Short mmCIF file of C-alpha atoms and ligand atoms in Angstrom, two decimals:
data_model
loop_
_atom_site.label_atom_id
_atom_site.label_comp_id
_atom_site.label_asym_id
_atom_site.label_seq_id
_atom_site.Cartn_x
_atom_site.Cartn_y
_atom_site.Cartn_z
CA UNK A 1 11.83 -16.52 13.82
CA UNK A 2 9.04 -15.41 11.56
CA UNK A 3 7.10 -12.39 12.69
CA UNK A 4 3.37 -12.30 12.06
CA UNK A 5 1.92 -9.41 10.12
CA UNK A 6 0.41 -7.96 13.28
CA UNK A 7 3.79 -8.00 15.01
CA UNK A 8 5.38 -6.46 11.99
CA UNK A 9 2.71 -3.82 11.82
CA UNK A 10 3.25 -2.91 15.48
CA UNK A 11 6.99 -2.67 14.92
CA UNK A 12 6.36 -0.58 11.81
CA UNK A 13 4.15 1.83 13.75
CA UNK A 14 6.70 2.01 16.58
CA UNK A 15 9.39 2.88 14.08
CA UNK A 16 7.29 5.71 12.70
CA UNK A 17 6.43 6.94 16.18
CA UNK A 18 10.17 7.08 16.96
CA UNK A 19 10.51 9.40 13.96
CA UNK A 20 12.40 6.90 11.82
CA UNK A 21 12.10 7.00 8.05
CA UNK A 22 10.82 4.09 5.96
CA UNK A 23 13.06 3.08 3.05
CA UNK A 24 12.03 1.09 -0.07
CA UNK A 25 13.29 -2.31 1.11
CA UNK A 26 11.84 -2.04 4.62
CA UNK A 27 8.77 -4.06 5.46
CA UNK A 28 5.59 -1.97 5.21
CA UNK A 29 1.88 -2.71 5.45
CA UNK A 30 0.33 -3.30 2.03
CA UNK A 31 -2.05 -0.43 2.67
CA UNK A 32 0.78 2.00 3.42
CA UNK A 33 2.33 1.02 0.10
CA UNK A 34 -0.99 1.40 -1.75
CA UNK A 35 -1.82 4.76 -0.19
CA UNK A 36 1.62 6.12 -1.01
CA UNK A 37 1.44 4.90 -4.60
CA UNK A 38 -1.94 6.59 -4.93
CA UNK A 39 -0.74 9.87 -3.43
CA UNK A 40 2.62 9.97 -5.16
CA UNK A 41 1.28 9.07 -8.59
CA UNK A 42 -1.45 11.71 -8.26
CA UNK A 43 1.23 14.17 -7.26
CA UNK A 44 3.49 13.26 -10.20
CA UNK A 45 0.55 13.49 -12.61
CA UNK A 46 -0.26 16.95 -11.24
CA UNK A 47 3.26 18.15 -11.99
CA UNK A 48 3.01 16.85 -15.54
CA UNK A 49 -0.54 18.04 -16.31
CA UNK A 50 0.37 21.31 -14.59
CA UNK A 51 2.69 22.07 -17.48
CA UNK A 52 -0.28 22.36 -19.87
CA UNK A 53 -2.08 25.53 -18.69
CA UNK A 54 1.24 27.38 -18.52
CA UNK A 55 2.62 25.84 -21.70
CA UNK A 56 -0.24 27.57 -23.53
CA UNK A 57 1.43 30.92 -22.85
CA UNK A 58 5.05 30.18 -23.73
CA UNK A 59 4.69 31.42 -27.29
CA UNK A 60 2.64 34.41 -26.16
CA UNK A 61 4.80 35.68 -23.32
CA UNK A 62 5.08 39.48 -23.61
CA UNK A 63 8.90 39.62 -23.54
CA UNK A 64 11.90 37.43 -24.08
CA UNK A 65 12.73 37.56 -20.36
CA UNK A 66 9.22 36.41 -19.39
CA UNK A 67 9.40 33.68 -21.99
CA UNK A 68 12.71 32.40 -20.62
CA UNK A 69 11.33 32.44 -17.06
CA UNK A 70 8.17 30.60 -18.05
CA UNK A 71 10.12 28.01 -20.04
CA UNK A 72 12.39 27.39 -17.04
CA UNK A 73 9.39 27.01 -14.74
CA UNK A 74 7.59 24.59 -17.04
CA UNK A 75 10.79 22.57 -17.43
CA UNK A 76 11.05 22.40 -13.63
CA UNK A 77 7.52 21.00 -13.43
CA UNK A 78 8.47 18.26 -15.88
CA UNK A 79 11.45 17.52 -13.64
CA UNK A 80 9.20 17.40 -10.57
CA UNK A 81 7.05 14.84 -12.32
CA UNK A 82 10.14 12.73 -12.99
CA UNK A 83 11.45 12.92 -9.41
CA UNK A 84 8.13 11.77 -8.04
CA UNK A 85 7.53 9.05 -10.63
CA UNK A 86 10.93 7.58 -9.85
CA UNK A 87 10.31 7.87 -6.10
CA UNK A 88 6.97 6.08 -6.60
CA UNK A 89 8.67 3.34 -8.61
CA UNK A 90 10.60 2.35 -5.48
CA UNK A 91 7.27 1.07 -4.16
CA UNK A 92 7.09 -1.51 -6.92
CA UNK A 93 4.87 0.21 -9.45
CA UNK A 94 6.11 0.82 -12.97
CA UNK A 95 6.13 4.32 -14.44
CA UNK A 96 4.43 3.07 -17.59
CA UNK A 97 1.59 1.71 -15.50
CA UNK A 98 1.14 5.03 -13.72
CA UNK A 99 1.12 6.93 -16.99
CA UNK A 100 -1.45 4.52 -18.42
CA UNK A 101 -3.64 5.17 -15.40
CA UNK A 102 -3.41 8.90 -16.07
CA UNK A 103 -4.17 8.56 -19.77
CA UNK A 104 -7.13 6.26 -19.25
CA UNK A 105 -8.60 8.59 -16.63
CA UNK A 106 -8.18 6.04 -13.82
CA UNK A 107 -5.76 8.23 -11.87
CA UNK A 108 -6.48 11.73 -10.66
CA UNK A 109 -4.40 14.88 -10.65
CA UNK A 110 -4.85 18.20 -8.88
CA UNK A 111 -8.17 19.74 -9.89
CA UNK A 112 -6.62 23.20 -10.16
CA UNK A 113 -5.19 22.33 -13.57
CA UNK A 114 -8.66 21.85 -15.00
CA UNK A 115 -9.18 25.61 -14.97
CA UNK A 116 -8.25 27.54 -18.11
CA UNK A 117 -5.55 30.23 -18.36
CA UNK A 118 -7.46 33.03 -20.07
CA UNK A 119 -5.08 35.95 -19.86
CA UNK A 120 -1.39 36.60 -19.26
CA UNK A 121 -1.94 37.59 -15.63
CA UNK A 122 -3.13 34.01 -15.02
CA UNK A 123 0.50 32.93 -15.36
CA UNK A 124 1.38 35.25 -12.47
CA UNK A 125 -1.57 34.01 -10.44
CA UNK A 126 -0.58 30.39 -11.00
CA UNK A 127 2.98 31.00 -9.82
CA UNK A 128 1.95 32.99 -6.79
CA UNK A 129 -1.23 31.17 -5.72
CA UNK A 130 -1.01 27.66 -7.15
CA UNK A 131 2.70 27.15 -6.57
CA UNK A 132 2.31 29.03 -3.28
CA UNK A 133 -0.31 26.52 -2.13
CA UNK A 134 1.82 23.66 -3.46
CA UNK A 135 4.78 24.87 -1.38
CA UNK A 136 2.73 24.76 1.81
CA UNK A 137 1.69 21.17 1.01
CA UNK A 138 5.10 20.05 -0.14
CA UNK A 139 7.00 21.58 2.78
CA UNK A 140 4.84 19.41 5.02
CA UNK A 141 5.41 16.35 2.82
CA UNK A 142 9.17 16.90 2.99
CA UNK A 143 8.93 15.59 6.57
CA UNK A 144 6.80 12.56 5.70
CA UNK A 145 7.75 9.04 6.76
CA UNK A 146 8.66 7.64 3.33
CA UNK A 147 12.31 8.43 2.51
CA UNK A 148 12.23 8.68 -1.30
CA UNK A 149 9.09 10.88 -1.21
CA UNK A 150 10.51 13.16 1.43
CA UNK A 151 13.81 13.55 -0.44
CA UNK A 152 11.99 14.37 -3.68
CA UNK A 153 9.98 17.02 -1.81
CA UNK A 154 13.09 18.69 -0.40
CA UNK A 155 14.50 19.01 -3.91
CA UNK A 156 11.18 20.29 -5.26
CA UNK A 157 10.60 22.90 -2.54
CA UNK A 158 13.83 24.67 -3.42
CA UNK A 159 12.66 25.07 -7.00
CA UNK A 160 9.09 26.02 -6.08
CA UNK A 161 10.34 29.13 -4.34
CA UNK A 162 11.43 30.48 -7.71
CA UNK A 163 7.99 29.63 -9.20
CA UNK A 164 6.21 31.32 -6.33
CA UNK A 165 8.26 34.49 -6.36
CA UNK A 166 8.35 35.06 -10.11
CA UNK A 167 4.53 34.85 -10.16
CA UNK A 168 4.13 37.36 -7.36
CA UNK A 169 6.68 39.72 -8.86
CA UNK A 170 4.82 39.59 -12.17
CA UNK A 171 1.48 40.53 -10.56
CA UNK A 172 3.16 43.22 -8.46
CA UNK A 173 4.54 44.66 -11.68
CA UNK A 174 1.13 44.61 -13.37
CA UNK A 175 -0.45 46.28 -10.35
CA UNK A 176 1.89 49.23 -10.89
CA UNK A 177 0.92 49.38 -14.56
CA UNK A 178 -2.07 50.71 -16.49
CA UNK A 179 -5.66 50.39 -15.34
CA UNK A 180 -6.16 47.55 -17.84
CA UNK A 181 -3.18 45.68 -16.46
CA UNK A 182 -4.47 46.10 -12.92
CA UNK A 183 -7.88 44.80 -13.94
CA UNK A 184 -6.28 41.86 -15.65
CA UNK A 185 -4.35 40.96 -12.50
CA UNK A 186 -7.46 41.31 -10.33
CA UNK A 187 -9.45 39.17 -12.76
CA UNK A 188 -6.83 36.42 -12.53
CA UNK A 189 -6.93 36.69 -8.72
CA UNK A 190 -10.72 36.41 -8.75
CA UNK A 191 -10.67 33.22 -10.78
CA UNK A 192 -7.74 31.46 -9.07
CA UNK A 193 -8.29 32.32 -5.40
CA UNK A 194 -11.01 29.80 -4.61
CA UNK A 195 -9.60 26.93 -6.68
CA UNK A 196 -6.25 27.53 -4.89
CA UNK A 197 -7.96 27.12 -1.52
CA UNK A 198 -9.55 23.90 -2.77
CA UNK A 199 -6.10 22.50 -3.56
CA UNK A 200 -5.76 21.52 0.11
CA UNK A 201 -8.68 19.15 -0.24
CA UNK A 202 -11.94 18.93 1.67
CA UNK A 203 -12.20 19.77 5.32
CA UNK A 204 -10.78 16.93 7.42
CA UNK A 205 -14.18 15.95 8.70
CA UNK A 206 -14.93 14.97 5.08
CA UNK A 207 -11.57 13.41 4.34
CA UNK A 208 -11.87 9.65 4.91
CA UNK A 209 -8.16 8.76 4.67
CA UNK A 210 -6.86 11.51 6.94
CA UNK A 211 -6.62 9.66 10.28
CA UNK A 212 -4.74 6.69 8.86
CA UNK A 213 -2.35 8.85 6.84
CA UNK A 214 -1.61 10.96 9.89
CA UNK A 215 -0.93 7.90 12.05
CA UNK A 216 1.62 6.81 9.43
CA UNK A 217 3.05 10.34 9.20
CA UNK A 218 2.38 10.39 5.49
CA UNK A 219 0.33 13.44 6.32
CA UNK A 220 1.57 15.65 9.13
CA UNK A 221 -1.07 18.37 9.23
CA UNK A 222 -4.76 18.49 8.52
CA UNK A 223 -6.03 19.94 5.25
CA UNK A 224 -7.64 22.83 7.12
CA UNK A 225 -4.40 23.66 8.97
CA UNK A 226 -2.43 23.80 5.76
CA UNK A 227 -5.13 25.90 4.08
CA UNK A 228 -5.01 28.32 7.00
CA UNK A 229 -1.24 28.55 6.77
CA UNK A 230 -1.54 29.45 3.08
CA UNK A 231 -4.23 32.07 3.70
CA UNK A 232 -2.32 33.70 6.54
CA UNK A 233 0.76 34.20 4.46
CA UNK A 234 -0.99 35.12 1.21
CA UNK A 235 -3.56 37.73 2.24
CA UNK A 236 -0.94 40.28 3.39
CA UNK A 237 0.96 39.72 0.14
CA UNK A 238 -2.21 40.51 -1.83
CA UNK A 239 -2.86 43.63 0.21
CA UNK A 240 0.71 44.84 -0.26
CA UNK A 241 0.24 45.11 -4.02
CA UNK A 242 -3.37 46.26 -3.97
CA UNK A 243 -5.11 43.05 -4.99
CA UNK A 244 -8.48 42.33 -3.41
CA UNK A 245 -9.32 38.88 -2.03
CA UNK A 246 -12.58 37.85 -3.75
CA UNK A 247 -14.17 36.86 -0.45
CA UNK A 248 -16.37 39.43 1.30
CA UNK A 249 -16.21 37.39 4.51
CA UNK A 250 -12.41 37.39 4.70
CA UNK A 251 -11.32 39.14 7.90
CA UNK A 252 -8.47 39.08 10.37
CA UNK A 253 -9.33 37.74 13.81
CA UNK A 254 -7.29 39.73 16.33
CA UNK A 255 -7.67 37.09 19.02
CA UNK A 256 -6.63 34.03 17.04
CA UNK A 257 -4.21 36.03 14.84
CA UNK A 258 -5.61 34.19 11.82
CA UNK A 259 -7.69 35.20 8.82
CA UNK A 260 -11.21 33.82 8.65
CA UNK A 261 -12.65 32.99 5.26
CA UNK A 262 -16.07 32.44 3.72
CA UNK A 263 -17.57 29.10 2.77
CA UNK A 264 -15.74 27.12 0.06
CA UNK A 265 -17.96 25.81 -2.73
CA UNK A 266 -17.27 22.08 -2.32
CA UNK A 267 -19.89 21.26 -4.89
CA UNK A 268 -17.72 22.92 -7.51
CA UNK A 269 -14.70 21.01 -6.22
CA UNK A 270 -16.50 17.65 -6.46
CA UNK A 271 -17.68 18.53 -9.90
CA UNK A 272 -14.17 19.29 -11.16
CA UNK A 273 -12.64 16.26 -9.43
CA UNK A 274 -15.20 13.97 -11.02
CA UNK A 275 -14.19 15.14 -14.49
CA UNK A 276 -16.56 18.00 -15.24
CA UNK A 277 -14.30 20.99 -14.79
CA UNK A 278 -13.84 23.49 -17.62
CA UNK A 279 -10.75 21.75 -19.06
CA UNK A 280 -10.66 18.11 -17.85
CA UNK A 281 -11.20 16.60 -21.29
CA UNK A 282 -8.86 19.03 -23.02
CA UNK A 283 -6.03 18.31 -20.56
CA UNK A 284 -6.26 14.55 -21.03
CA UNK A 285 -6.50 14.90 -24.76
CA UNK A 286 -3.36 17.09 -24.79
CA UNK A 287 -1.49 14.58 -22.60
CA UNK A 288 -2.39 11.60 -24.77
CA UNK A 289 -1.54 13.54 -27.91
CA UNK A 290 1.88 14.53 -26.54
CA UNK A 291 2.52 10.89 -25.69
CA UNK A 292 1.46 9.64 -29.13
CA UNK A 293 3.25 12.41 -31.03
CA UNK A 294 6.44 11.80 -29.07
CA UNK A 295 6.52 8.08 -29.72
CA UNK A 296 8.78 8.33 -32.75
CA UNK A 297 11.39 10.17 -30.69
CA UNK A 298 11.39 7.44 -28.05
CA UNK A 299 11.53 4.77 -30.75
CA UNK A 300 14.46 6.51 -32.41
CA UNK A 301 16.37 6.80 -29.13
CA UNK A 302 15.77 3.12 -28.47
CA UNK A 303 16.85 2.09 -31.97
CA UNK A 304 19.98 4.18 -31.59
CA UNK A 305 20.78 2.61 -28.22
CA UNK A 306 20.31 -0.90 -29.66
CA UNK A 307 22.53 -0.16 -32.64
CA UNK A 308 25.35 1.03 -30.40
CA UNK A 309 25.08 -1.87 -27.99
CA UNK A 310 26.17 -4.38 -30.63
CA UNK B 1 15.82 2.05 -6.64
CA UNK B 2 12.95 0.07 -7.98
CA UNK B 3 12.36 -3.55 -7.11
CA UNK B 4 9.67 -3.99 -9.67
CA UNK B 5 9.40 -7.28 -11.50
CA UNK B 6 6.49 -6.10 -13.59
CA UNK B 7 7.33 -6.13 -17.30
CA UNK B 8 7.74 -2.58 -18.42
CA UNK B 9 7.24 -0.67 -21.64
CA UNK B 10 9.60 1.91 -20.21
CA UNK B 11 13.31 2.38 -20.75
CA UNK B 12 15.90 0.88 -18.44
CA UNK B 13 16.12 2.31 -14.93
CA UNK B 14 19.30 4.12 -13.84
CA UNK B 15 20.47 5.36 -10.46
CA UNK B 16 21.94 8.85 -10.46
CA UNK B 17 24.76 10.02 -8.18
CA UNK B 18 25.83 13.65 -8.12
CA UNK B 19 28.82 15.44 -6.67
CA UNK B 20 28.04 18.95 -5.40
CA UNK B 21 31.56 20.24 -5.77
CA UNK B 22 34.98 18.75 -6.23
CA UNK B 23 36.31 17.21 -3.04
CA UNK B 24 32.88 16.04 -1.87
CA UNK B 25 31.62 12.46 -2.31
CA UNK B 26 29.01 11.53 -4.90
CA UNK B 27 25.56 11.17 -3.38
CA UNK B 28 22.48 9.33 -4.57
CA UNK B 29 20.19 11.92 -6.18
CA UNK B 30 17.40 9.70 -7.48
CA UNK B 31 16.69 7.58 -10.50
CA UNK B 32 15.50 7.99 -14.05
CA UNK B 33 14.78 6.02 -17.20
CA UNK B 34 16.87 6.18 -20.35
CA UNK B 35 17.58 3.87 -23.31
CA UNK B 36 21.38 4.04 -22.97
CA UNK B 37 24.20 5.44 -20.85
CA UNK B 38 24.65 8.56 -22.95
CA UNK B 39 20.98 9.53 -22.69
CA UNK B 40 20.98 8.61 -19.02
CA UNK B 41 23.77 11.14 -18.42
CA UNK B 42 22.03 13.86 -20.45
CA UNK B 43 18.72 13.22 -18.69
CA UNK B 44 20.47 13.17 -15.31
CA UNK B 45 21.92 16.59 -16.05
CA UNK B 46 18.48 17.95 -17.04
CA UNK B 47 16.58 16.31 -14.20
CA UNK B 48 19.03 16.57 -11.30
CA UNK B 49 21.27 19.52 -12.10
CA UNK B 50 19.35 22.40 -13.65
CA UNK B 51 20.87 24.83 -11.16
CA UNK B 52 24.48 23.72 -10.93
CA UNK B 53 23.72 21.16 -8.26
CA UNK B 54 26.48 18.96 -9.65
CA UNK B 55 29.99 19.19 -11.05
CA UNK B 56 30.10 15.46 -11.75
CA UNK B 57 27.42 12.83 -12.37
CA UNK B 58 27.52 9.03 -12.23
CA UNK B 59 24.75 6.91 -13.72
CA UNK B 60 24.52 3.21 -12.92
CA UNK B 61 21.97 0.72 -14.29
CA UNK B 62 19.72 -0.05 -11.32
CA UNK B 63 19.95 -3.77 -12.08
CA UNK B 64 23.70 -3.59 -11.34
CA UNK B 65 23.21 -2.24 -7.83
CA UNK B 66 23.68 -4.76 -5.03
CA UNK B 67 22.61 -3.85 -1.54
CA UNK B 68 22.16 -5.27 1.96
CA UNK B 69 18.61 -6.05 3.00
CA UNK B 70 16.87 -4.60 6.06
CA UNK B 71 15.87 -8.10 7.27
CA UNK B 72 19.42 -9.23 7.95
CA UNK B 73 20.56 -5.83 9.11
CA UNK B 74 21.29 -7.23 12.60
CA UNK B 75 23.37 -10.26 11.73
CA UNK B 76 25.03 -8.53 8.81
CA UNK B 77 26.40 -5.66 10.83
CA UNK B 78 26.84 -7.25 14.26
CA UNK B 79 30.50 -8.28 13.80
CA UNK B 80 31.22 -4.61 14.51
CA UNK B 81 29.21 -4.51 17.72
CA UNK B 82 31.66 -6.09 20.21
CA UNK B 83 34.89 -4.54 19.01
CA UNK B 84 35.27 -1.47 21.15
CA UNK B 85 39.05 -1.75 20.76
CA UNK B 86 38.61 -0.39 17.24
CA UNK B 87 37.95 3.04 18.72
CA UNK B 88 40.60 5.30 20.22
CA UNK B 89 38.55 6.07 23.31
CA UNK B 90 38.93 2.40 24.32
CA UNK B 91 42.51 3.23 25.39
CA UNK B 92 43.53 5.17 28.47
CA UNK B 93 46.75 7.13 28.63
CA UNK B 94 48.75 7.49 31.86
CA UNK B 95 47.84 10.46 34.08
CA UNK B 96 49.60 13.62 33.11
CA UNK B 97 50.11 12.68 29.48
CA UNK B 98 48.63 15.23 27.14
CA UNK B 99 46.94 13.53 24.22
CA UNK B 100 45.52 15.50 21.33
CA UNK B 101 43.63 13.66 18.65
FE1 FE2 C 1 6.15 21.53 -9.18
FE1 FE2 C 2 5.95 24.79 -9.38
#
């Protein structure tokens, strides 16, 4: 008996509604496959491009301990990229194709990485705010309907907790330091706070794919809900170490038990997403250069493998 | 595992299995690309065991993996469906007999 696509689609939806997980060989609607490839490759690219702003500071870390921590974190991000690329490959796309899409500017990555890291405190702010926001997103994705993606997220979340905490600890340390160190930390906070909030994407009323992705349990919470979750847990952490939230409208609502925030500048977000952020061009250039410069290493490994096969 | 038939400029795909500690079974951790078995093992260590997640790693070329397909999941597994006598709770013991299992 051959099922029609509509029947298959109903069965697929029923499976998801029952809370079952979709595995690579299971039948899935073409659009589910496409949407996941788009999301997962964007996510993998973000991990990889995310190494660049932090990589800038590895040679300038103020102590050997900080250097070791930063190296370990950046190596983790490379690993995250690999987990997600290989999870995305189970959907029938080749890693080389995804990487080409990144290098030719066809694929997107998280806009946060198009902001520069201007001082050492930025490394703390990235760990605490950027990885903190990523954890909120990724914890939700760990329960998504696609098995390989969800398993990659579970692995990643464990490692993100180290990224998050080391960043916060670093800022906490600076906030107990000299006046200059405190100002440095506050300056980093001022520049990264709003872009971190934008990481959750536009408000759901402006997010065209949301309804479909939620029906398929690829997305389990709205962008605004996740953003709120991040704000609620982060504001008290900022207050505890004396950092000010650069939002005069931020206040705690006693009735809802949530923080309310000021308007997000979505024009800036659109601008950065469409390629005009402070570092878009530089990031792509660095990626392509790393790929080109590393070619001889890959060629050598391949030649070595061939030689030993015979 | 990837089912891709698209020609690739990437290295061969490998499936990685890790054992958390001795005595436990190896579990599928994910996949990776590497030009040969030696590099696959080294990469598997760096990608899937940066925090002592494994005491042993297997890498297998993905093309060597054979698996059942979801489509014939019913007919493939149904020989087991009507054989309740394979389970101990199929059998009753006489009243008064104490049976610990
Ligand atoms: Fe990451
Ligand atoms: Fe991270």
